[in-house]
JSON list of C-alpha atoms in Angstrom, two decimals:
[
{"chain": "A", "resi": 1, "resn": "UNK", "atom": "CA", "xyz": [2.32, 24.29, -8.67]},
{"chain": "A", "resi": 2, "resn": "UNK", "atom": "CA", "xyz": [1.22, 26.38, -5.75]},
{"chain": "A", "resi": 3, "resn": "UNK", "atom": "CA", "xyz": [-1.32, 23.68, -4.85]},
{"chain": "A", "resi": 4, "resn": "UNK", "atom": "CA", "xyz": [1.11, 20.93, -4.71]},
{"chain": "A", "resi": 5, "resn": "UNK", "atom": "CA", "xyz": [3.33, 23.14, -2.58]},
{"chain": "A", "resi": 6, "resn": "UNK", "atom": "CA", "xyz": [0.63, 23.91, -0.17]},
{"chain": "A", "resi": 7, "resn": "UNK", "atom": "CA", "xyz": [-0.15, 20.26, 0.11]},
{"chain": "A", "resi": 8, "resn": "UNK", "atom": "CA", "xyz": [3.36, 19.19, 0.89]},
{"chain": "A", "resi": 9, "resn": "UNK", "atom": "CA", "xyz": [3.56, 21.87, 3.65]},
{"chain": "A", "resi": 10, "resn": "UNK", "atom": "CA", "xyz": [0.59, 20.44, 5.51]},
{"chain": "A", "resi": 11, "resn": "UNK", "atom": "CA", "xyz": [1.31, 19.01, 8.93]},
{"chain": "A", "resi": 12, "resn": "UNK", "atom": "CA", "xyz": [-0.82, 15.94, 8.46]},
{"chain": "A", "resi": 13, "resn": "UNK", "atom": "CA", "xyz": [-2.39, 13.82, 5.77]},
{"chain": "A", "resi": 14, "resn": "UNK", "atom": "CA", "xyz": [-4.33, 10.50, 5.36]},
{"chain": "A", "resi": 15, "resn": "UNK", "atom": "CA", "xyz": [-3.60, 7.21, 3.51]},
{"chain": "A", "resi": 16, "resn": "UNK", "atom": "CA", "xyz": [-6.61, 5.21, 2.33]},
{"chain": "A", "resi": 17, "resn": "UNK", "atom": "CA", "xyz": [-7.16, 1.50, 2.16]},
{"chain": "A", "resi": 18, "resn": "UNK", "atom": "CA", "xyz": [-5.56, -0.20, -1.02]},
{"chain": "A", "resi": 19, "resn": "UNK", "atom": "CA", "xyz": [-8.06, -3.19, -0.64]},
{"chain": "A", "resi": 20, "resn": "UNK", "atom": "CA", "xyz": [-11.34, -4.36, 0.87]},
{"chain": "A", "resi": 21, "resn": "UNK", "atom": "CA", "xyz": [-11.05, -6.90, 3.65]},
{"chain": "A", "resi": 22, "resn": "UNK", "atom": "CA", "xyz": [-9.95, -7.07, 7.20]},
{"chain": "A", "resi": 23, "resn": "UNK", "atom": "CA", "xyz": [-7.50, -4.56, 8.36]},
{"chain": "A", "resi": 24, "resn": "UNK", "atom": "CA", "xyz": [-4.69, -6.01, 10.53]},
{"chain": "A", "resi": 25, "resn": "UNK", "atom": "CA", "xyz": [-1.85, -4.41, 12.38]},
{"chain": "A", "resi": 26, "resn": "UNK", "atom": "CA", "xyz": [1.43, -4.89, 10.48]},
{"chain": "A", "resi": 27, "resn": "UNK", "atom": "CA", "xyz": [2.96, -6.40, 13.65]},
{"chain": "A", "resi": 28, "resn": "UNK", "atom": "CA", "xyz": [0.57, -9.36, 13.27]},
{"chain": "A", "resi": 29, "resn": "UNK", "atom": "CA", "xyz": [1.69, -10.08, 9.74]},
{"chain": "A", "resi": 30, "resn": "UNK", "atom": "CA", "xyz": [3.21, -13.55, 9.60]},
{"chain": "A", "resi": 31, "resn": "UNK", "atom": "CA", "xyz": [6.25, -12.34, 7.62]},
{"chain": "A", "resi": 32, "resn": "UNK", "atom": "CA", "xyz": [9.02, -10.98, 10.08]},
{"chain": "A", "resi": 33, "resn": "UNK", "atom": "CA", "xyz": [10.30, -8.53, 7.33]},
{"chain": "A", "resi": 34, "resn": "UNK", "atom": "CA", "xyz": [6.92, -6.72, 7.64]},
{"chain": "A", "resi": 35, "resn": "UNK", "atom": "CA", "xyz": [5.87, -7.48, 11.42]},
{"chain": "A", "resi": 36, "resn": "UNK", "atom": "CA", "xyz": [9.33, -6.35, 12.71]},
{"chain": "A", "resi": 37, "resn": "UNK", "atom": "CA", "xyz": [8.91, -2.88, 11.12]},
{"chain": "A", "resi": 38, "resn": "UNK", "atom": "CA", "xyz": [12.29, -3.35, 9.22]},
{"chain": "A", "resi": 39, "resn": "UNK", "atom": "CA", "xyz": [10.69, -1.77, 6.12]},
{"chain": "A", "resi": 40, "resn": "UNK", "atom": "CA", "xyz": [8.67, 0.71, 8.04]},
{"chain": "A", "resi": 41, "resn": "UNK", "atom": "CA", "xyz": [5.43, 1.32, 9.75]},
{"chain": "A", "resi": 42, "resn": "UNK", "atom": "CA", "xyz": [1.94, 0.57, 8.12]},
{"chain": "A", "resi": 43, "resn": "UNK", "atom": "CA", "xyz": [-1.03, -1.78, 8.13]},
{"chain": "A", "resi": 44, "resn": "UNK", "atom": "CA", "xyz": [-2.01, -4.87, 6.06]},
{"chain": "A", "resi": 45, "resn": "UNK", "atom": "CA", "xyz": [-5.19, -6.14, 4.68]},
{"chain": "A", "resi": 46, "resn": "UNK", "atom": "CA", "xyz": [-6.59, -9.67, 4.49]},
{"chain": "A", "resi": 47, "resn": "UNK", "atom": "CA", "xyz": [-8.28, -9.03, 1.10]},
{"chain": "A", "resi": 48, "resn": "UNK", "atom": "CA", "xyz": [-11.88, -10.08, 0.07]},
{"chain": "A", "resi": 49, "resn": "UNK", "atom": "CA", "xyz": [-11.25, -8.85, -3.45]},
{"chain": "A", "resi": 50, "resn": "UNK", "atom": "CA", "xyz": [-8.68, -9.10, -6.15]},
{"chain": "A", "resi": 51, "resn": "UNK", "atom": "CA", "xyz": [-8.19, -5.40, -6.93]},
{"chain": "A", "resi": 52, "resn": "UNK", "atom": "CA", "xyz": [-5.46, -3.25, -5.63]},
{"chain": "A", "resi": 53, "resn": "UNK", "atom": "CA", "xyz": [-6.11, 0.54, -5.60]},
{"chain": "A", "resi": 54, "resn": "UNK", "atom": "CA", "xyz": [-3.90, 3.59, -4.94]},
{"chain": "A", "resi": 55, "resn": "UNK", "atom": "CA", "xyz": [-3.97, 4.71, -1.21]},
{"chain": "A", "resi": 56, "resn": "UNK", "atom": "CA", "xyz": [-3.30, 8.40, -2.30]},
{"chain": "A", "resi": 57, "resn": "UNK", "atom": "CA", "xyz": [-2.59, 10.81, -5.13]},
{"chain": "A", "resi": 58, "resn": "UNK", "atom": "CA", "xyz": [0.99, 10.58, -6.36]},
{"chain": "A", "resi": 59, "resn": "UNK", "atom": "CA", "xyz": [3.32, 8.94, -8.81]},
{"chain": "A", "resi": 60, "resn": "UNK", "atom": "CA", "xyz": [4.11, 5.25, -9.45]},
{"chain": "A", "resi": 61, "resn": "UNK", "atom": "CA", "xyz": [7.74, 5.17, -8.41]},
{"chain": "A", "resi": 62, "resn": "UNK", "atom": "CA", "xyz": [8.55, 1.51, -9.07]},
{"chain": "A", "resi": 63, "resn": "UNK", "atom": "CA", "xyz": [6.93, -1.81, -10.13]},
{"chain": "A", "resi": 64, "resn": "UNK", "atom": "CA", "xyz": [8.83, -4.82, -9.21]},
{"chain": "A", "resi": 65, "resn": "UNK", "atom": "CA", "xyz": [9.72, -7.09, -12.22]},
{"chain": "A", "resi": 66, "resn": "UNK", "atom": "CA", "xyz": [7.68, -9.94, -10.63]},
{"chain": "A", "resi": 67, "resn": "UNK", "atom": "CA", "xyz": [4.67, -7.41, -10.44]},
{"chain": "A", "resi": 68, "resn": "UNK", "atom": "CA", "xyz": [3.93, -8.45, -6.88]},
{"chain": "A", "resi": 69, "resn": "UNK", "atom": "CA", "xyz": [4.74, -5.06, -5.28]},
{"chain": "A", "resi": 70, "resn": "UNK", "atom": "CA", "xyz": [4.36, -1.35, -6.37]},
{"chain": "A", "resi": 71, "resn": "UNK", "atom": "CA", "xyz": [5.87, 1.74, -4.88]},
{"chain": "A", "resi": 72, "resn": "UNK", "atom": "CA", "xyz": [3.92, 5.05, -4.90]},
{"chain": "A", "resi": 73, "resn": "UNK", "atom": "CA", "xyz": [5.36, 8.40, -3.83]},
{"chain": "A", "resi": 74, "resn": "UNK", "atom": "CA", "xyz": [2.53, 10.52, -2.62]},
{"chain": "A", "resi": 75, "resn": "UNK", "atom": "CA", "xyz": [2.18, 14.15, -3.34]},
{"chain": "A", "resi": 76, "resn": "UNK", "atom": "CA", "xyz": [3.29, 14.68, 0.36]},
{"chain": "A", "resi": 77, "resn": "UNK", "atom": "CA", "xyz": [6.62, 12.97, -0.19]},
{"chain": "A", "resi": 78, "resn": "UNK", "atom": "CA", "xyz": [5.37, 9.61, 1.57]},
{"chain": "A", "resi": 79, "resn": "UNK", "atom": "CA", "xyz": [7.03, 6.67, 0.07]},
{"chain": "A", "resi": 80, "resn": "UNK", "atom": "CA", "xyz": [4.53, 3.72, 0.19]},
{"chain": "A", "resi": 81, "resn": "UNK", "atom": "CA", "xyz": [5.17, 0.05, -0.67]},
{"chain": "A", "resi": 82, "resn": "UNK", "atom": "CA", "xyz": [2.18, -2.00, -1.58]},
{"chain": "A", "resi": 83, "resn": "UNK", "atom": "CA", "xyz": [3.03, -5.75, -1.38]},
{"chain": "A", "resi": 84, "resn": "UNK", "atom": "CA", "xyz": [0.44, -8.13, -2.74]},
{"chain": "A", "resi": 85, "resn": "UNK", "atom": "CA", "xyz": [0.51, -11.27, -0.60]},
{"chain": "A", "resi": 86, "resn": "UNK", "atom": "CA", "xyz": [3.47, -12.86, 1.26]},
{"chain": "A", "resi": 87, "resn": "UNK", "atom": "CA", "xyz": [6.41, -14.42, -0.49]},
{"chain": "A", "resi": 88, "resn": "UNK", "atom": "CA", "xyz": [4.57, -13.85, -3.76]},
{"chain": "A", "resi": 89, "resn": "UNK", "atom": "CA", "xyz": [7.93, -13.04, -5.40]},
{"chain": "A", "resi": 90, "resn": "UNK", "atom": "CA", "xyz": [8.08, -16.73, -5.89]},
{"chain": "A", "resi": 91, "resn": "UNK", "atom": "CA", "xyz": [5.22, -16.57, -8.44]},
{"chain": "A", "resi": 92, "resn": "UNK", "atom": "CA", "xyz": [7.70, -14.58, -10.86]},
{"chain": "A", "resi": 93, "resn": "UNK", "atom": "CA", "xyz": [4.74, -12.43, -12.01]},
{"chain": "A", "resi": 94, "resn": "UNK", "atom": "CA", "xyz": [2.12, -15.29, -12.59]},
{"chain": "A", "resi": 95, "resn": "UNK", "atom": "CA", "xyz": [-1.32, -13.90, -11.51]},
{"chain": "A", "resi": 96, "resn": "UNK", "atom": "CA", "xyz": [-0.60, -10.34, -11.46]},
{"chain": "A", "resi": 97, "resn": "UNK", "atom": "CA", "xyz": [-2.05, -7.89, -14.13]},
{"chain": "A", "resi": 98, "resn": "UNK", "atom": "CA", "xyz": [-0.45, -4.46, -13.51]},
{"chain": "A", "resi": 99, "resn": "UNK", "atom": "CA", "xyz": [-2.63, -1.52, -14.87]},
{"chain": "A", "resi": 100, "resn": "UNK", "atom": "CA", "xyz": [-0.13, 1.28, -14.45]},
{"chain": "A", "resi": 101, "resn": "UNK", "atom": "CA", "xyz": [3.55, 1.86, -15.28]},
{"chain": "A", "resi": 102, "resn": "UNK", "atom": "CA", "xyz": [6.48, 3.59, -13.58]},
{"chain": "A", "resi": 103, "resn": "UNK", "atom": "CA", "xyz": [6.10, 7.31, -13.53]},
{"chain": "A", "resi": 104, "resn": "UNK", "atom": "CA", "xyz": [2.35, 7.42, -14.02]},
{"chain": "A", "resi": 105, "resn": "UNK", "atom": "CA", "xyz": [0.27, 9.80, -12.11]},
{"chain": "A", "resi": 106, "resn": "UNK", "atom": "CA", "xyz": [-2.21, 8.15, -9.98]},
{"chain": "A", "resi": 107, "resn": "UNK", "atom": "CA", "xyz": [-5.07, 9.50, -7.94]},
{"chain": "A", "resi": 108, "resn": "UNK", "atom": "CA", "xyz": [-6.58, 7.96, -4.64]},
{"chain": "A", "resi": 109, "resn": "UNK", "atom": "CA", "xyz": [-8.67, 5.08, -5.67]},
{"chain": "A", "resi": 110, "resn": "UNK", "atom": "CA", "xyz": [-7.11, 4.43, -9.11]},
{"chain": "A", "resi": 111, "resn": "UNK", "atom": "CA", "xyz": [-6.83, 0.81, -9.88]},
{"chain": "A", "resi": 112, "resn": "UNK", "atom": "CA", "xyz": [-3.18, -0.39, -9.76]},
{"chain": "A", "resi": 113, "resn": "UNK", "atom": "CA", "xyz": [-3.40, -4.21, -10.10]},
{"chain": "A", "resi": 114, "resn": "UNK", "atom": "CA", "xyz": [-5.69, -7.07, -10.44]},
{"chain": "A", "resi": 115, "resn": "UNK", "atom": "CA", "xyz": [-4.35, -10.32, -8.93]},
{"chain": "A", "resi": 116, "resn": "UNK", "atom": "CA", "xyz": [-5.48, -13.99, -9.00]},
{"chain": "A", "resi": 117, "resn": "UNK", "atom": "CA", "xyz": [-6.07, -15.02, -5.41]},
{"chain": "A", "resi": 118, "resn": "UNK", "atom": "CA", "xyz": [-6.43, -18.61, -6.43]},
{"chain": "A", "resi": 119, "resn": "UNK", "atom": "CA", "xyz": [-2.98, -18.70, -8.00]},
{"chain": "A", "resi": 120, "resn": "UNK", "atom": "CA", "xyz": [-1.55, -17.26, -4.73]},
{"chain": "A", "resi": 121, "resn": "UNK", "atom": "CA", "xyz": [-3.44, -19.59, -2.37]},
{"chain": "A", "resi": 122, "resn": "UNK", "atom": "CA", "xyz": [-2.84, -22.72, -4.67]},
{"chain": "A", "resi": 123, "resn": "UNK", "atom": "CA", "xyz": [0.98, -21.93, -4.49]},
{"chain": "A", "resi": 124, "resn": "UNK", "atom": "CA", "xyz": [0.60, -22.18, -0.62]},
{"chain": "A", "resi": 125, "resn": "UNK", "atom": "CA", "xyz": [1.02, -18.48, -0.21]},
{"chain": "A", "resi": 126, "resn": "UNK", "atom": "CA", "xyz": [-0.94, -15.97, 1.81]},
{"chain": "A", "resi": 127, "resn": "UNK", "atom": "CA", "xyz": [-2.96, -13.13, 0.20]},
{"chain": "A", "resi": 128, "resn": "UNK", "atom": "CA", "xyz": [-2.25, -10.76, 3.20]},
{"chain": "A", "resi": 129, "resn": "UNK", "atom": "CA", "xyz": [-1.24, -7.40, 1.48]},
{"chain": "A", "resi": 130, "resn": "UNK", "atom": "CA", "xyz": [0.94, -4.93, 3.49]},
{"chain": "A", "resi": 131, "resn": "UNK", "atom": "CA", "xyz": [0.97, -1.23, 2.93]},
{"chain": "A", "resi": 132, "resn": "UNK", "atom": "CA", "xyz": [4.26, 0.14, 4.32]},
{"chain": "A", "resi": 133, "resn": "UNK", "atom": "CA", "xyz": [5.56, 3.64, 4.64]},
{"chain": "A", "resi": 134, "resn": "UNK", "atom": "CA", "xyz": [9.21, 3.07, 3.82]},
{"chain": "A", "resi": 135, "resn": "UNK", "atom": "CA", "xyz": [10.30, 6.41, 4.77]},
{"chain": "A", "resi": 136, "resn": "UNK", "atom": "CA", "xyz": [8.51, 6.19, 8.30]},
{"chain": "A", "resi": 137, "resn": "UNK", "atom": "CA", "xyz": [11.49, 7.93, 10.02]},
{"chain": "A", "resi": 138, "resn": "UNK", "atom": "CA", "xyz": [10.56, 11.22, 8.38]},
{"chain": "A", "resi": 139, "resn": "UNK", "atom": "CA", "xyz": [7.36, 11.57, 10.15]},
{"chain": "A", "resi": 140, "resn": "UNK", "atom": "CA", "xyz": [6.60, 12.38, 13.84]},
{"chain": "A", "resi": 141, "resn": "UNK", "atom": "CA", "xyz": [3.58, 10.30, 14.18]},
{"chain": "A", "resi": 142, "resn": "UNK", "atom": "CA", "xyz": [1.95, 7.49, 12.19]},
{"chain": "A", "resi": 143, "resn": "UNK", "atom": "CA", "xyz": [-1.44, 6.46, 13.59]},
{"chain": "A", "resi": 144, "resn": "UNK", "atom": "CA", "xyz": [-3.29, 3.43, 12.24]},
{"chain": "A", "resi": 145, "resn": "UNK", "atom": "CA", "xyz": [-6.93, 2.77, 12.38]},
{"chain": "A", "resi": 146, "resn": "UNK", "atom": "CA", "xyz": [-7.74, -0.15, 14.67]},
{"chain": "A", "resi": 147, "resn": "UNK", "atom": "CA", "xyz": [-8.28, -3.76, 13.46]},
{"chain": "A", "resi": 148, "resn": "UNK", "atom": "CA", "xyz": [-11.67, -3.80, 11.55]},
{"chain": "A", "resi": 149, "resn": "UNK", "atom": "CA", "xyz": [-13.30, -4.62, 8.24]},
{"chain": "A", "resi": 150, "resn": "UNK", "atom": "CA", "xyz": [-12.78, -2.05, 5.63]},
{"chain": "A", "resi": 151, "resn": "UNK", "atom": "CA", "xyz": [-13.57, -1.05, 2.21]},
{"chain": "A", "resi": 152, "resn": "UNK", "atom": "CA", "xyz": [-10.96, 0.02, -0.47]},
{"chain": "A", "resi": 153, "resn": "UNK", "atom": "CA", "xyz": [-10.79, 3.89, -0.06]},
{"chain": "A", "resi": 154, "resn": "UNK", "atom": "CA", "xyz": [-11.64, 4.00, 3.62]},
{"chain": "A", "resi": 155, "resn": "UNK", "atom": "CA", "xyz": [-9.04, 5.87, 5.74]},
{"chain": "A", "resi": 156, "resn": "UNK", "atom": "CA", "xyz": [-6.46, 3.85, 7.48]},
{"chain": "A", "resi": 157, "resn": "UNK", "atom": "CA", "xyz": [-3.48, 5.87, 8.34]},
{"chain": "A", "resi": 158, "resn": "UNK", "atom": "CA", "xyz": [-3.00, 9.43, 9.63]},
{"chain": "A", "resi": 159, "resn": "UNK", "atom": "CA", "xyz": [0.46, 10.68, 9.13]},
{"chain": "A", "resi": 160, "resn": "UNK", "atom": "CA", "xyz": [1.92, 13.84, 10.73]},
{"chain": "A", "resi": 161, "resn": "UNK", "atom": "CA", "xyz": [5.21, 15.59, 9.83]}
]
């Protein structure tokens, strides 16, 4: 209990990449809901793999019925939306194999979902996968790593209270 309390009182913390691929600024994502910052600040990854990992330790808050998106609440209170692909809600769950359930405790790097990139691409959709901090307004500074090639588990966002 004291360990968790200490973590929550820290002034800054990191989030780590949820995928391997090319990190791109959220403003460059071709979906205005994400690029406008309407949902919050974050990054996106053009994936080279089909495995989605937890960017931090925390709790699975919500899994969308169509399995294309997962919400994680970090141990620091950061609310993170992981959205696999763009407009993938249209697939109605096809091609998404969720490995966790709501309320599960997860650690940084835990496998959350395996998704079929061919199903996404064959439907004419993009695999670009945003990671958005939906409670961005609660933080004084959110600093993203510059555009680059990354591996799952690499640090991508520094967040300050």
